[in-house]
Each structure stands twice: as C-alpha cells, then as structure tokens.
Amino acid sequence: MIRRLLLSHLSIALLFLVLLEFPLGYLYIQQERERAITEVEHQAEALAVFADEAIRISRMDQLAELVSSNSRRINAGVVIVDPAGRVIVSSRTLADAEKNELPQQPDIKAILNDRQSLGRSHGEIDGVPHVNITVPLGSAVTVHGAVRLTVREDSLGVDVSRVWMSLSAIDLVLLAGVFALVVVLVRWVRKPVRELEKATKRLADGQGFKPASVLTGPPELRQLAVTFNGMASRLQQLIASQRAFAAEASHQLKTPLAALRLRLETLEPYIALRARHNLEAALAETDRLARMVDGLLAMAAFEESSLVREPVDLDALVYDRAQTWAPVVARSGVNLTVSGTRIGEVWAVPGAIEQIIDNLLANALRVSPKGSTITLERRWQFPGKSRRYEGAAELHVIDQGPGMSEEHRQRAFERFWRAPGSGKDGTGLGLAIVQQLTRAGGGEVFLLPAVGTGLDVVIALLPVHDETPRQSGEKWGLFRRLFASRGRHSATGRKATSCGGPGDTPAPG
C-alpha cells in the first residue's frame, strides 16, 4: 500500500510541478532577457548623449575613446553613423561590405528614415547570434545620426541552465516534503490496518482473539475496528457454543449407548433363533453409532486444542503403523506393503500422522477384497526443477477395492457422507478427520483413482528440510498448483519395492 500511495502522490506532485514550473521558468527567463535588453537600451541612450556632444564640438578623439571604453565596459560592439548611414566611428574594424550594408539594416533605417526612437534587429557575427540596439543621435526633431550597440544574445538575461537547475532543486525539495508527508500519512493509516490484519490472522489461525485498537487511525478505520471486534467476538461465541454442543452431546451419548449395548446383549438368550439377525443388526448399528460419537469427540477435541506443528519422522511412523496393522490386515486375508523413497522429517501436528494412517488403513481394509494388497508408498513430488526447495513429500495409501467415481471423490470429505453401497458400518467421518489433521500440519489430502481398480489417497506434506511451516494461504497455493495439472493419476512403477535403510521391507501380512 505504501508503495502505491507514494507512487501516486509523487506522480501527481511531479506532474503539478512540471505544469507549473515550465511556464514559470520560461516567463522568468524572458522577463530577465527583456530587462537586460532594456539595460542595454539605457546604455545606448547615455552613450548617444555623450557622442552627440563630442560630435557637436568636433572632438573625434574624445568620441573614439568614449566608444572604446563603453565597448569594453558593457562587452558590446559600438558603431556610430551619420544621418546618411556612413560610419563615423566603430569599436571594431568593419569590412567595406558591412559598411555598405549598414544603411539598409532594419534598426538603422528605423532611426534614420522612420524617425523612430528605438531600433532593434537580430543577426549573426561569425555564426554567433547577436542583438542590435540602435538609438538616435540628437533630438527627436533633428537626427544627427545613430548609435548602434551589438551584444551577444547569450549574454542577455540570466544563465538559463542555472535557472532550470534552481527550479529542479526546488522540485526535489518539494518532492521530498511530499514524500515525508505521504510516509507519515501512510503510517498513520497503515497502523490500524496492520492491527486488523494481525487480529484477523490470529482469529483465522485459532490462536485466540485479541481485539484490534480502536484509538488510532482515521475515523473510518476506527469504526471498522469496532465493527470487526464485535463480529469476531460474536463469531467466537458461536464457534465455542457449537463446539461445546458437539462435545457435550457426544459425551452424554456415550453412557446411554454403552448401557443400550449391554441391554441388547442381555436379551440374546431370550431372542428366538429366527429373530437373532435383528438383534445382531441392532448391535451393529449401536457399534456404528458409538464409533460416530467417538469420531465427533475426536474432532471436537482437535478443534479445541492449540495446534503446534513440529517435525515428525514420516518413515518411522509409516513402519510403526504398518507393524501395528499387520495382524489385523492378515486376519482379513489382505496384504500390506510399504514401499517408496525415504522421506525423513515432515511438518505435522503431534499424533496426526498416526491418526491419518489409521483412518486410511481402516477405510482401505473395509473395501479391500481377500487376496488384494494395500500399499503404503512414499514419494517426492517435484512442481519445479528444485528438489530441495519446491518438492512436497507424499504418502500414498493405495487399495485394490472398487474405487470411487469423480463425483464421489469430490464429496468424500463431507462429514457423515458415505458412498452408495459402502455398507452400514462406516460413520462418514474418517476422511473428514484425515483432511482436518493434514491441513493442520500445513499439508493437503487428495483422492485419485488407482491403476486398475481402487483408490489412491495422497497425503501431501511439507518436508522439514524445505522450509519452516507455511501460513495457510501459502500452503493452499503450493498444493493446489501441485495437483492442478495432474489429471488422472498415473501410477507407472507402482509396484512395491524395497528401499535401502533399516526397516525398508514390506510389512508382514
């Protein structure tokens, strides 16, 4: 903002100064030139008085000395002619051609023929522009001749370059004043704007709301700060009440659900065999409702906690969760494989990677047929040429289930949404929790079709060696650009491979 305001104000000030000072400078130069010419005219008139007296008393030697001294004093050429235009005396030697042309010169003719009181003409001597000032000898009634002073045009008036340099210096001083004034004005306006920006960022990052100052800045910004503080306070109250309701409602449901399940289990001996499937369905729905309540409690706890990103070892966590899930996956007749490139540390919320992998493995296991394989694969994604500074670390969880259509993949992160035909044991909260945990660490999650059949869930994370954790606006831009042009997922070379390093072997099962 400060650059735009400075540029606009300085441009306007500079335009104003240019439009004002060019005419002013031109008029000043012309005025000084006319003043100098008038001074030369006065010198010519004074010389004419003394010359007329010297001619009247026939003191030609005195006249020659007078012409010579005045020529040196005013740095001008002096010529005195008689009424016929013949040269009486001259400060410099004139050629015959110049002498013959004198009577025809406009300024000489104006005095001798037209009886004017002043003659002026322009000419060149050796290529240098000169001004000729001519006045009559004698009275207005009887003209005894004429006195002509010839001066260089560049000696008239003031030094033009000095005038423009002086005006330029004034411009610089004025522009410096405008610059200082704009800086003070911008800081006065910018301070409350920056406070509003910081308050908005704290509110958006969930760091707690600190009211913006309403005592500084223009009245409009102070009123905006008052309005923003009120809005933020009401928004926090609404969010707090919503979270409290979700947490309290979920917590209050846990005990009745546990009691309901116990009562259903105690009914089992009294239920006829042909109605036993209804009891099992009721127990399954009770379990699903309990899992949904647990998911809501987890999300409520996640939203209320103060989240701090820290470096976590992605490779170690992947192998740890693979070993934990290996027996469960094996009992379902599904293979679990770990593959890919060693990643190292990434930015994440403590405990988030474990929950993400657990949720994704649970979802993958639910849809994987017997004999299929679930793959945990680590990769580098390069949006540009620089691996170190632009690469994003990716964790792929790939199953060989039925997969999802494009429409279903777009809706999969909605809370409580379940794909048609996915069964009744899901809660519709797993992917929503995964997305929330991933974004809390500065990353993003994407759903892509796997090769053949199945789903490829991509967790894109920021590597620690790349940079410090980014702000939310920056992380969104990075990962949106990362996956905007990928289209349908290409999984060439997706086969599980063993990577060097401790534990880089497929997990059991």
XYZ file of C-alpha atoms in Angstrom:
509
model
C 0.000 0.000 0.000
C 2.783 2.424 0.907
C 4.429 1.976 -2.499
C 1.172 2.652 -4.343
C 0.399 5.749 -2.289
C 3.928 7.078 -2.653
C 3.921 6.450 -6.386
C 0.527 8.080 -6.905
C 1.183 11.136 -4.719
C 4.679 11.716 -6.040
C 3.452 11.349 -9.620
C 0.696 13.902 -9.040
C 3.119 16.286 -7.305
C 5.689 15.897 -10.084
C 3.068 16.498 -12.778
C 1.843 19.593 -10.942
C 5.384 20.947 -10.580
C 6.192 20.320 -14.237
C 2.991 22.008 -15.426
C 3.625 24.944 -13.099
C 7.374 25.451 -13.379
C 7.885 25.096 -17.129
C 5.735 28.184 -17.885
C 7.124 29.904 -14.790
C 10.712 29.234 -15.827
C 10.067 30.340 -19.405
C 8.401 33.580 -18.285
C 11.192 34.293 -15.815
C 13.874 33.797 -18.480
C 12.011 36.026 -20.939
C 11.493 38.687 -18.293
C 15.180 38.697 -17.383
C 16.105 38.887 -21.056
C 13.857 41.894 -21.604
C 15.311 43.526 -18.506
C 18.821 43.021 -19.876
C 17.837 44.447 -23.284
C 16.272 47.457 -21.572
C 19.538 47.976 -19.683
C 21.440 47.896 -22.998
C 18.995 50.449 -24.422
C 19.692 52.754 -21.480
C 23.426 52.332 -22.065
C 22.913 53.183 -25.756
C 20.890 56.302 -24.924
C 23.508 57.503 -22.439
C 26.268 56.904 -24.977
C 24.251 58.780 -27.626
C 24.094 61.883 -25.408
C 27.859 61.973 -24.894
C 28.577 61.090 -28.536
C 26.310 63.870 -29.815
C 28.117 66.372 -27.606
C 31.537 65.168 -28.827
C 30.448 65.416 -32.473
C 28.958 68.871 -31.896
C 32.283 70.219 -30.574
C 34.297 68.175 -33.129
C 36.199 66.163 -30.540
C 36.644 62.988 -32.616
C 39.470 61.730 -30.432
C 37.213 62.013 -27.404
C 34.462 60.245 -29.338
C 36.772 57.342 -30.253
C 37.881 56.980 -26.633
C 34.259 57.099 -25.482
C 33.269 54.359 -27.924
C 36.215 52.146 -26.969
C 35.686 52.448 -23.217
C 31.944 51.793 -23.420
C 32.512 48.798 -25.685
C 34.814 47.238 -23.110
C 32.575 48.139 -20.167
C 29.337 46.676 -21.497
C 31.008 43.983 -23.627
C 29.279 45.139 -26.809
C 30.185 46.318 -30.275
C 29.608 50.071 -30.812
C 29.047 51.790 -34.171
C 28.140 55.468 -34.686
C 26.852 56.564 -38.084
C 25.909 59.930 -39.574
C 22.445 60.759 -40.993
C 23.389 59.103 -44.297
C 24.373 55.856 -42.580
C 28.115 56.318 -43.045
C 30.331 55.075 -40.210
C 31.771 57.851 -38.059
C 33.490 55.612 -35.528
C 33.381 51.905 -34.641
C 34.754 49.821 -31.770
C 35.918 47.177 -34.221
C 37.177 47.233 -37.792
C 34.353 46.822 -40.294
C 34.729 45.401 -43.776
C 33.598 47.531 -46.713
C 30.655 45.204 -47.316
C 29.500 45.652 -43.723
C 29.811 49.422 -44.027
C 27.779 49.430 -47.228
C 25.050 47.257 -45.677
C 24.634 49.375 -42.557
C 22.196 51.947 -44.049
C 19.954 49.076 -45.143
C 19.814 47.386 -41.729
C 16.270 47.478 -40.249
C 17.318 49.063 -36.956
C 19.385 51.782 -38.719
C 16.584 52.533 -41.192
C 14.076 52.745 -38.329
C 16.118 55.556 -36.775
C 17.377 57.461 -39.834
C 14.414 57.099 -42.172
C 11.394 56.412 -39.986
C 12.460 58.748 -37.166
C 11.744 56.094 -34.507
C 13.189 56.388 -31.017
C 14.474 52.805 -30.909
C 15.539 50.224 -33.440
C 16.144 46.529 -32.825
C 17.309 43.712 -35.088
C 18.922 40.274 -34.860
C 21.904 38.946 -36.743
C 24.980 36.739 -36.570
C 28.666 37.525 -36.316
C 30.941 34.574 -37.020
C 27.947 32.286 -36.534
C 27.102 33.660 -33.076
C 23.602 35.192 -32.623
C 23.646 38.879 -31.704
C 21.071 41.576 -30.928
C 21.436 45.079 -32.379
C 20.083 48.002 -30.307
C 20.038 51.382 -32.123
C 19.087 54.839 -30.769
C 19.190 58.284 -32.491
C 21.840 60.978 -32.077
C 20.371 64.378 -31.374
C 16.789 65.357 -30.582
C 13.510 63.942 -31.757
C 13.271 66.821 -34.283
C 16.824 66.791 -35.643
C 18.598 63.444 -36.025
C 22.378 63.777 -36.332
C 22.955 60.037 -36.778
C 22.573 56.828 -34.802
C 24.362 54.817 -32.105
C 24.261 51.058 -32.519
C 25.186 48.568 -29.755
C 25.667 44.925 -30.756
C 25.589 42.341 -27.924
C 25.637 38.549 -27.863
C 22.234 37.029 -27.184
C 23.670 34.564 -24.665
C 24.941 37.489 -22.579
C 21.436 38.867 -22.137
C 19.394 37.948 -19.098
C 20.330 35.089 -16.790
C 22.077 31.758 -17.189
C 19.302 29.502 -18.498
C 20.887 26.305 -17.172
C 21.228 27.889 -13.729
C 17.547 28.824 -13.754
C 16.443 25.303 -14.615
C 18.832 23.795 -12.075
C 17.429 26.083 -9.392
C 13.884 25.111 -10.308
C 14.879 21.434 -10.293
C 16.369 21.841 -6.816
C 13.114 23.416 -5.652
C 11.252 20.466 -7.195
C 13.415 17.998 -5.294
C 12.819 19.807 -2.014
C 9.067 19.865 -2.610
C 9.029 16.206 -3.650
C 10.992 15.302 -0.520
C 8.411 17.162 1.536
C 5.579 15.343 -0.245
C 7.404 12.039 0.307
C 7.786 12.697 4.035
C 4.156 13.796 4.321
C 2.901 10.706 2.484
C 5.061 8.411 4.644
C 3.624 9.948 7.808
C 0.097 9.716 6.396
C 0.553 6.112 5.273
C 1.942 5.051 8.635
C -0.954 6.724 10.366
C -3.412 4.862 8.154
C -1.434 1.632 7.971
C -1.026 1.058 11.708
C -4.701 0.246 12.407
C -4.881 -1.738 9.155
C -1.953 -3.912 10.244
C -3.511 -4.383 13.666
C -6.707 -5.524 11.973
C -4.667 -7.860 9.784
C -2.909 -9.382 12.802
C -6.181 -9.767 14.677
C -7.757 -11.449 11.643
C -4.791 -13.809 11.289
C -4.882 -14.752 14.964
C -8.586 -15.428 14.670
C -8.150 -17.475 11.481
C -5.263 -19.499 12.955
C -7.227 -20.256 16.114
C -4.660 -18.545 18.345
C -7.235 -16.629 20.322
C -8.752 -13.272 19.508
C -7.101 -10.067 20.672
C -9.266 -7.003 19.940
C -7.819 -4.515 17.477
C -7.112 -0.997 18.712
C -9.941 1.496 18.194
C -7.966 4.568 19.316
C -5.624 5.173 16.373
C -6.034 5.923 12.695
C -8.710 7.708 10.667
C -12.289 7.682 11.982
C -13.387 5.256 9.251
C -10.745 2.703 10.273
C -11.557 3.146 13.961
C -15.198 2.399 13.198
C -14.121 -0.602 11.115
C -12.070 -1.878 14.070
C -15.079 -1.525 16.371
C -17.246 -3.453 13.904
C -14.587 -6.135 13.421
C -14.098 -6.605 17.168
C -17.825 -7.058 17.636
C -18.060 -9.510 14.745
C -15.055 -11.516 15.965
C -16.425 -11.679 19.492
C -19.810 -12.930 18.294
C -18.119 -15.398 15.941
C -16.019 -16.824 18.764
C -19.087 -17.195 20.922
C -20.935 -19.032 18.143
C -17.993 -21.347 17.447
C -17.494 -22.025 21.146
C -21.173 -22.835 21.643
C -21.170 -25.100 18.576
C -18.083 -26.978 19.746
C -19.422 -27.230 23.264
C -22.709 -28.638 21.986
C -20.975 -31.233 19.798
C -18.611 -32.269 22.582
C -21.231 -32.353 25.322
C -23.826 -34.087 23.179
C -21.308 -36.714 22.084
C -20.077 -37.196 25.638
C -23.595 -37.513 27.005
C -24.412 -40.121 24.363
C -21.545 -42.439 25.282
C -23.063 -43.697 28.544
C -26.577 -44.374 27.140
C -25.037 -46.126 24.146
C -22.925 -48.358 26.374
C -25.971 -49.157 28.502
C -28.058 -49.846 25.391
C -25.479 -52.307 24.086
C -25.368 -54.125 27.421
C -29.143 -54.409 27.481
C -29.168 -55.731 23.913
C -26.535 -58.309 24.791
C -28.533 -59.457 27.827
C -31.522 -60.042 25.551
C -29.619 -62.559 23.430
C -30.678 -65.695 25.424
C -34.313 -64.666 25.192
C -34.396 -63.994 21.443
C -35.649 -66.744 19.183
C -33.148 -68.084 16.673
C -35.153 -66.845 13.728
C -35.074 -63.268 15.149
C -31.413 -63.379 16.099
C -30.379 -61.461 12.950
C -32.438 -58.470 14.096
C -30.537 -58.400 17.381
C -27.214 -58.602 15.549
C -28.282 -55.739 13.277
C -29.245 -53.647 16.316
C -25.868 -54.376 17.928
C -24.065 -53.404 14.701
C -25.961 -50.114 14.486
C -25.185 -49.451 18.142
C -21.487 -50.035 17.475
C -21.605 -47.751 14.443
C -23.291 -45.032 16.486
C -20.644 -45.442 19.186
C -17.887 -45.057 16.600
C -19.604 -41.960 15.244
C -19.762 -40.474 18.735
C -16.064 -41.256 19.214
C -15.309 -39.527 15.914
C -17.276 -36.438 16.918
C -15.482 -36.324 20.249
C -12.127 -36.622 18.493
C -12.961 -33.787 16.095
C -14.232 -31.603 18.932
C -11.051 -32.211 20.930
C -8.980 -31.494 17.832
C -10.754 -28.183 17.161
C -10.450 -27.010 20.767
C -6.779 -27.885 21.192
C -3.952 -25.436 20.479
C -2.211 -26.944 17.457
C 1.537 -26.507 17.081
C 3.324 -28.024 14.106
C 6.541 -29.873 14.750
C 8.914 -32.119 12.771
C 7.964 -35.815 12.756
C 9.761 -38.756 11.145
C 7.359 -39.905 8.433
C 9.273 -43.100 7.614
C 9.367 -44.285 11.227
C 5.657 -43.603 11.700
C 4.738 -45.426 8.481
C 6.641 -48.564 9.533
C 5.293 -48.373 13.074
C 1.671 -48.218 11.919
C 2.289 -50.931 9.315
C 3.580 -53.284 12.016
C 0.619 -52.444 14.240
C -1.907 -53.109 11.468
C -0.176 -56.171 10.030
C -2.014 -58.759 12.207
C -5.388 -57.102 11.602
C -4.830 -56.973 7.846
C -3.577 -60.567 7.792
C -6.732 -61.842 9.527
C -8.758 -60.253 6.718
C -6.735 -62.059 4.043
C -5.238 -58.825 2.685
C -1.564 -57.996 2.105
C 0.010 -54.810 3.488
C 3.135 -53.459 1.757
C 5.405 -50.490 2.495
C 7.405 -49.068 -0.405
C 8.891 -45.915 -1.880
C 11.654 -43.440 -1.140
C 12.875 -42.407 2.271
C 11.370 -39.003 3.141
C 12.689 -38.083 6.576
C 11.042 -35.437 8.724
C 7.909 -33.520 7.713
C 5.815 -30.868 9.409
C 2.725 -32.182 11.195
C 0.636 -31.821 14.330
C 1.770 -34.257 17.054
C -0.138 -37.530 16.722
C -1.756 -36.511 13.438
C 0.199 -38.827 11.104
C -0.702 -41.881 13.220
C -4.409 -40.983 13.166
C -4.288 -40.278 9.426
C -2.693 -43.644 8.620
C -5.066 -45.488 10.969
C -8.153 -43.924 9.384
C -6.950 -44.554 5.837
C -5.937 -48.168 6.556
C -9.291 -48.800 8.224
C -11.115 -47.425 5.180
C -8.901 -49.360 2.756
C -9.304 -52.610 4.696
C -13.073 -52.191 4.726
C -13.274 -52.174 0.896
C -10.354 -54.477 0.007
C -11.253 -57.989 -1.215
C -9.372 -61.021 0.050
C -6.053 -61.589 -1.662
C -5.655 -57.915 -2.604
C -2.881 -55.580 -1.454
C -2.881 -52.309 0.458
C 0.226 -50.255 -0.266
C 1.798 -47.525 1.848
C 4.082 -45.683 -0.569
C 6.285 -42.623 -0.016
C 7.251 -40.326 -2.886
C 8.700 -36.938 -3.755
C 6.628 -34.639 -5.918
C 8.550 -32.004 -7.930
C 6.487 -28.987 -9.096
C 9.674 -27.340 -10.364
C 13.333 -28.075 -11.003
C 14.461 -27.576 -7.423
C 14.091 -30.734 -5.373
C 15.255 -29.166 -2.159
C 13.035 -26.122 -2.052
C 9.922 -26.981 -4.041
C 9.443 -30.728 -3.501
C 6.499 -31.953 -1.450
C 6.619 -35.235 0.463
C 3.747 -37.581 -0.400
C 2.328 -40.556 1.430
C 0.089 -42.730 -0.786
C -2.366 -45.226 0.685
C -3.446 -47.404 -2.256
C -6.059 -50.139 -2.158
C -7.456 -52.502 -4.783
C -11.088 -52.078 -3.879
C -13.936 -50.796 -6.067
C -12.622 -47.215 -6.004
C -14.716 -44.053 -6.326
C -16.187 -42.092 -9.180
C -15.133 -38.487 -9.783
C -18.370 -37.229 -8.233
C -17.921 -39.376 -5.139
C -14.285 -38.290 -4.714
C -15.391 -34.664 -4.676
C -17.888 -35.340 -1.874
C -15.833 -37.813 0.127
C -14.528 -35.206 2.605
C -18.005 -34.049 3.642
C -18.875 -35.012 7.192
C -21.217 -38.021 7.525
C -21.199 -38.612 3.761
C -20.829 -42.237 2.687
C -20.570 -43.612 -0.808
C -23.589 -45.603 -2.002
C -23.045 -49.322 -1.483
C -20.267 -48.811 1.062
C -22.094 -50.735 3.760
C -23.572 -49.604 7.046
C -20.521 -49.934 9.282
C -18.906 -46.606 8.256
C -19.533 -43.294 10.011
C -18.664 -40.844 7.217
C -16.168 -39.042 9.476
C -12.883 -40.798 8.641
C -11.837 -38.749 5.608
C -13.099 -35.530 7.200
C -10.804 -36.184 10.175
C -7.919 -37.026 7.811
C -8.381 -33.766 5.922
C -8.572 -31.727 9.113
C -5.429 -33.300 10.566
C -3.492 -32.924 7.300
C -4.351 -29.254 6.849
C -3.472 -28.532 10.472
C 0.096 -29.524 9.615
C 0.224 -27.314 6.532
C -0.485 -30.115 4.034
C -3.334 -31.275 1.840
C -5.066 -34.555 1.015
C -6.295 -35.692 -2.409
C -8.237 -38.657 -3.734
C -7.045 -40.102 -7.040
C -8.014 -43.235 -8.957
C -5.516 -46.056 -8.589
C -4.213 -48.091 -11.507
C -6.772 -50.713 -12.438
C -9.244 -50.533 -9.602
C -9.112 -48.981 -6.197
C -8.398 -45.623 -4.643
C -5.136 -43.729 -4.166
C -5.294 -41.389 -1.159
C -2.447 -38.855 -1.352
C -1.248 -37.055 1.775
C 0.994 -34.169 0.640
C 3.193 -32.766 3.415
C 5.890 -30.120 3.753
C 9.369 -31.576 4.355
C 11.322 -30.067 7.235
C 14.476 -29.505 5.155
C 12.386 -27.451 2.704
C 11.351 -24.573 4.974
C 9.581 -23.605 8.148
C 5.810 -24.205 8.305
C 3.926 -22.027 5.847
C 0.897 -19.935 6.516
C -2.439 -21.252 5.379
C -2.636 -19.048 2.284
C 0.805 -20.185 1.101
C 0.251 -23.879 1.721
C -3.009 -23.841 -0.233
C -1.312 -22.209 -3.214
C 1.516 -24.742 -3.223
C -0.625 -27.864 -3.112
C -3.279 -26.531 -5.456
C -0.543 -25.932 -8.039
C 0.978 -29.299 -7.261
C -2.111 -31.250 -8.221
C -3.946 -28.885 -10.588
C -2.322 -30.341 -13.698
C -2.029 -33.969 -12.662
C -5.431 -35.014 -14.020
C -5.976 -38.711 -13.770
C -3.377 -40.388 -11.643
C -0.555 -42.133 -13.435
C 0.880 -44.944 -11.357
C 3.691 -46.210 -13.551
C 6.098 -48.211 -11.457
C 3.645 -48.514 -8.590
C 4.945 -51.981 -7.753
C 6.164 -52.354 -4.193
C 9.914 -52.089 -3.938
C 12.337 -52.335 -1.093
C 14.264 -49.167 -0.254
C 17.618 -49.081 1.485
C 17.691 -48.314 5.172
C 16.566 -50.006 8.348
C 13.108 -51.469 8.185
C 12.615 -50.827 4.472
C 10.872 -54.153 3.908
C 7.223 -54.998 3.275
C 5.222 -55.235 6.451
C 4.090 -58.699 7.463
C 0.775 -59.942 6.217
